[in-house]
Coordinates of C-alpha atoms in Angstrom, one line a residue:
X7 CA -6.3 -12.0 4.5
X8 CA -7.9 -9.0 6.1
X9 CA -5.9 -6.6 8.4
X10 CA -7.4 -3.7 10.3
X11 CA -4.8 -1.0 11.2
X12 CA -5.3 0.2 14.7
X13 CA -3.2 1.8 17.5
X14 CA -3.6 -0.6 20.5
X15 CA -4.5 2.2 22.9
X16 CA -7.4 3.4 20.6
X17 CA -9.9 0.9 22.1
X18 CA -12.8 3.0 20.9
X19 CA -11.8 2.6 17.3
X20 CA -11.1 -1.1 17.9
X21 CA -14.5 -1.6 19.3
X22 CA -16.0 0.3 16.3
X23 CA -14.2 -1.9 13.8
X24 CA -15.3 -5.1 15.6
X25 CA -18.9 -3.8 15.5
X26 CA -18.6 -3.0 11.8
X27 CA -17.4 -6.5 11.0
X28 CA -20.0 -8.2 13.1
X29 CA -22.7 -6.3 11.3
X30 CA -21.4 -8.0 8.2
X31 CA -21.4 -11.4 9.9
X32 CA -17.6 -11.5 10.2
X33 CA -15.5 -12.0 13.3
X34 CA -11.9 -11.2 14.3
X35 CA -10.2 -14.6 14.3
X36 CA -6.6 -13.5 14.6
X37 CA -5.6 -15.3 11.4
X38 CA -7.7 -14.5 8.3
X39 CA -9.1 -11.4 9.9
X40 CA -7.0 -9.6 12.5
X41 CA -5.8 -6.3 13.8
X42 CA -2.4 -4.9 12.7
X43 CA -0.8 -2.8 15.4
X44 CA -0.3 0.7 13.9
X45 CA 3.0 2.6 14.2
X46 CA 3.3 5.9 16.0
X47 CA 6.8 7.2 15.4
X48 CA 8.6 9.9 17.4
X49 CA 9.4 12.2 14.5
X50 CA 8.2 12.9 10.9
X51 CA 11.4 11.5 9.5
X52 CA 11.0 13.4 6.2
X53 CA 7.2 12.9 6.0
X54 CA 4.9 15.9 6.2
X55 CA 3.8 15.0 9.8
X56 CA 4.4 12.3 12.4
X57 CA 1.0 11.0 11.6
X58 CA 1.6 10.7 7.9
X59 CA 4.8 8.7 8.6
X60 CA 2.9 6.5 11.1
X61 CA 0.1 5.7 8.6
X62 CA 2.6 5.0 5.8
X63 CA 4.7 2.6 8.1
X64 CA 1.5 0.9 9.3
X65 CA 0.3 0.1 5.8
X66 CA 3.8 -1.0 4.8
X67 CA 4.0 -3.3 7.9
X68 CA 0.7 -5.0 7.0
X69 CA 1.9 -5.4 3.4
X70 CA 5.3 -6.8 4.4
X71 CA 3.6 -9.4 6.6
X72 CA 1.2 -10.4 3.8
X73 CA 4.2 -10.8 1.4
X74 CA 6.1 -13.0 3.9
X75 CA 3.0 -15.1 4.3
X76 CA 2.5 -15.5 0.6
X77 CA -1.2 -14.6 0.7
X78 CA -3.3 -14.5 -2.4
X79 CA -4.9 -11.2 -1.5
X80 CA -4.8 -8.6 1.3
X81 CA -7.6 -6.3 2.3
X82 CA -6.4 -3.3 4.5
X83 CA -9.0 -1.6 6.6
X84 CA -8.3 1.5 8.6
X85 CA -10.0 1.4 12.0
X86 CA -12.3 4.3 11.3
X87 CA -13.9 2.4 8.4
X88 CA -17.7 2.2 8.5
X89 CA -20.3 0.5 6.3
X90 CA -23.8 2.0 6.2
X91 CA -27.0 0.1 5.5
X92 CA -27.0 1.1 1.8
X93 CA -23.3 0.2 1.4
X94 CA -24.0 -3.2 3.0
X95 CA -26.8 -3.8 0.4
X96 CA -24.3 -2.9 -2.4
X97 CA -21.5 -5.0 -1.0
X98 CA -22.5 -8.4 -2.5
X99 CA -23.1 -6.9 -5.9
X100 CA -19.7 -5.2 -6.0
X101 CA -17.8 -8.2 -4.8
X102 CA -19.4 -10.5 -7.2
X103 CA -18.5 -8.1 -10.1
X104 CA -14.9 -7.8 -8.8
X105 CA -14.6 -11.6 -8.6
X106 CA -15.2 -11.8 -12.4
X107 CA -12.3 -9.4 -13.1
X108 CA -8.5 -9.9 -13.2
X109 CA -7.8 -7.3 -10.6
X110 CA -4.7 -6.1 -8.7
X111 CA -5.8 -3.1 -6.7
X112 CA -9.3 -2.4 -5.4
X113 CA -10.7 0.7 -3.7
X114 CA -13.8 0.2 -1.6
X115 CA -14.3 3.9 -1.5
X116 CA -14.6 6.1 -4.5
X117 CA -15.4 9.7 -5.4
X118 CA -19.1 10.5 -5.9
X119 CA -18.3 11.8 -9.4
X120 CA -17.6 8.3 -10.8
X121 CA -20.5 6.9 -12.8
X122 CA -19.8 3.3 -13.7
X123 CA -21.6 0.7 -11.6
X124 CA -20.8 -1.5 -9.6
X125 CA -17.2 -1.1 -10.6
X126 CA -15.2 1.5 -12.5
X127 CA -11.7 1.1 -13.9
X128 CA -9.1 3.3 -12.3
X129 CA -6.6 4.5 -14.9
X130 CA -2.9 4.1 -14.0
X131 CA -2.3 7.9 -14.0
X132 CA -5.5 8.7 -12.0
X133 CA -4.8 9.9 -8.5
X134 CA -7.2 8.4 -6.0
X135 CA -6.6 9.4 -2.5
X136 CA -8.4 6.7 -0.6
X137 CA -6.9 4.1 1.7
X138 CA -9.5 3.2 4.4
X139 CA -10.7 0.2 2.4
X140 CA -8.1 -1.0 -0.1
X141 CA -7.2 -4.5 -1.4
X142 CA -4.2 -5.9 -3.3
X143 CA -3.6 -9.1 -5.2
X144 CA -0.5 -11.1 -4.5
X145 CA 1.1 -9.8 -7.7
X146 CA 0.5 -6.2 -6.5
X147 CA 1.8 -7.0 -3.0
X148 CA 5.0 -8.5 -4.3
X149 CA 5.8 -5.3 -6.3
X150 CA 4.3 -2.8 -3.8
X151 CA 6.4 -3.7 -0.8
X152 CA 9.8 -2.9 -2.4
X153 CA 8.3 0.2 -4.0
X154 CA 7.2 1.6 -0.6
X155 CA 10.4 0.6 1.0
X156 CA 12.4 2.5 -1.6
X157 CA 10.3 5.6 -0.8
X158 CA 11.7 5.5 2.7
X159 CA 15.2 5.8 1.4
X160 CA 14.6 9.0 -0.6
X161 CA 14.7 12.6 0.3
X162 CA 11.5 14.6 0.6
X163 CA 10.4 15.9 -2.7
X164 CA 12.5 13.4 -4.7
X165 CA 11.3 13.2 -8.3
X166 CA 11.4 9.5 -7.9
X167 CA 8.9 9.7 -5.1
X168 CA 10.0 10.7 -1.6
X169 CA 8.2 10.4 1.8
X170 CA 4.5 11.1 1.2
X171 CA 1.0 10.2 2.4
X172 CA 0.4 6.5 1.8
X173 CA -2.7 7.0 -0.4
X174 CA -0.5 9.2 -2.6
X175 CA 2.2 6.5 -2.7
X176 CA -0.4 4.0 -3.9
X177 CA -1.3 6.3 -6.8
X178 CA 2.4 6.8 -7.6
X179 CA 2.8 3.0 -7.6
X180 CA -0.1 2.5 -10.0
X181 CA 1.4 5.0 -12.4
X182 CA 4.7 3.2 -12.3
X183 CA 3.0 -0.2 -12.9
X184 CA 0.4 0.4 -15.6
X185 CA 0.2 -3.3 -16.2
X186 CA -1.6 -3.7 -12.9
X187 CA -5.4 -3.5 -13.1
X188 CA -7.2 -1.2 -10.6
X189 CA -10.9 -0.9 -9.8
X190 CA -13.0 1.3 -7.5
X191 CA -16.4 0.4 -6.1
X192 CA -19.1 2.6 -7.5
X193 CA -21.1 3.4 -5.5
X194 CA -18.6 3.0 -2.6
X195 CA -19.1 0.1 -0.2
X196 CA -17.4 1.8 2.8
X197 CA -16.7 5.2 4.2
X198 CA -14.7 6.8 7.1
X199 CA -16.5 7.8 10.2
X200 CA -15.7 11.0 12.0
X201 CA -13.6 10.6 15.1
X202 CA -10.4 11.8 16.6
X203 CA -7.4 10.3 14.8
X204 CA -3.9 9.6 16.1
X205 CA -2.6 8.5 12.7
X206 CA -3.5 11.3 10.3
X207 CA -2.9 15.3 11.2
X208 CA -23.1 -12.5 -4.5
X209 CA -22.7 -14.9 -7.4
X210 CA -18.9 -15.4 -7.2
X211 CA -17.1 -18.7 -7.3
X212 CA -15.9 -20.2 -4.1
X213 CA -12.5 -20.8 -5.7
X214 CA -11.8 -17.1 -6.3
X215 CA -9.1 -15.5 -4.2
X216 CA -10.9 -12.1 -4.2
X217 CA -11.4 -10.9 -0.7
X218 CA -12.4 -14.5 0.3
X219 CA -13.6 -13.7 3.8
X220 CA -15.9 -11.0 2.5
X221 CA -17.4 -13.2 -0.2
X222 CA -18.9 -15.4 2.5
X223 CA -20.3 -12.3 4.1
X224 CA -21.7 -11.2 0.8
X225 CA -23.5 -14.5 0.4
X226 CA -24.9 -14.2 3.9
X227 CA -26.3 -10.8 3.2
X228 CA -27.7 -11.9 -0.2
X229 CA -29.5 -14.8 1.5
X230 CA -30.9 -12.6 4.2
X231 CA -32.3 -10.1 1.7
X232 CA -33.9 -13.0 -0.3
X233 CA -35.5 -14.5 2.8
X234 CA -37.0 -11.1 3.7
X235 CA -38.7 -10.8 0.3

């Protein structure tokens, strides 16, 4: 399942996300690939800013819906995600490599300093502040939802983990669950485009559950490249 977090009134970003997916040969179908209406709260509620809280609640809402649906995997995209021509060429290689791994958390973006290719292991205690292209296995979703819900019940600055940016919460979660395997795309296969924000201040088997909609996209891209050669 793929969910794109978007505030309904931000039609500019919605159009941009649709264009990005179409460039990959994917369409919003309202089921497998769909928008998730973002949350814009009235107050910070213990978070650093209203936007931080809104982003956290938006990610949590998408995860809660995925848990209820019992999906095998969830890819969360923020609506400012973009995929360049070079990233598009890297996409099928990275997804094919991911499909061969027992994975639980996958970051489509990664710092430039990471050297392994096309995937690098993210250590449980490594802080990785990226959430514009992030995927979770069913096992991770089942554990992550109650973990994030518990954060909402704590005071700011709690040593157990109080209200914080969602990408930070994902890092705290990985540290708390070292048994979950996390990977990052290296080089990255998506980036964030610059725009005004209202939220923040292929060779794989068809039976795999890894980002299934995007594996078909990867095959399409691979075939198109082969046909041009």
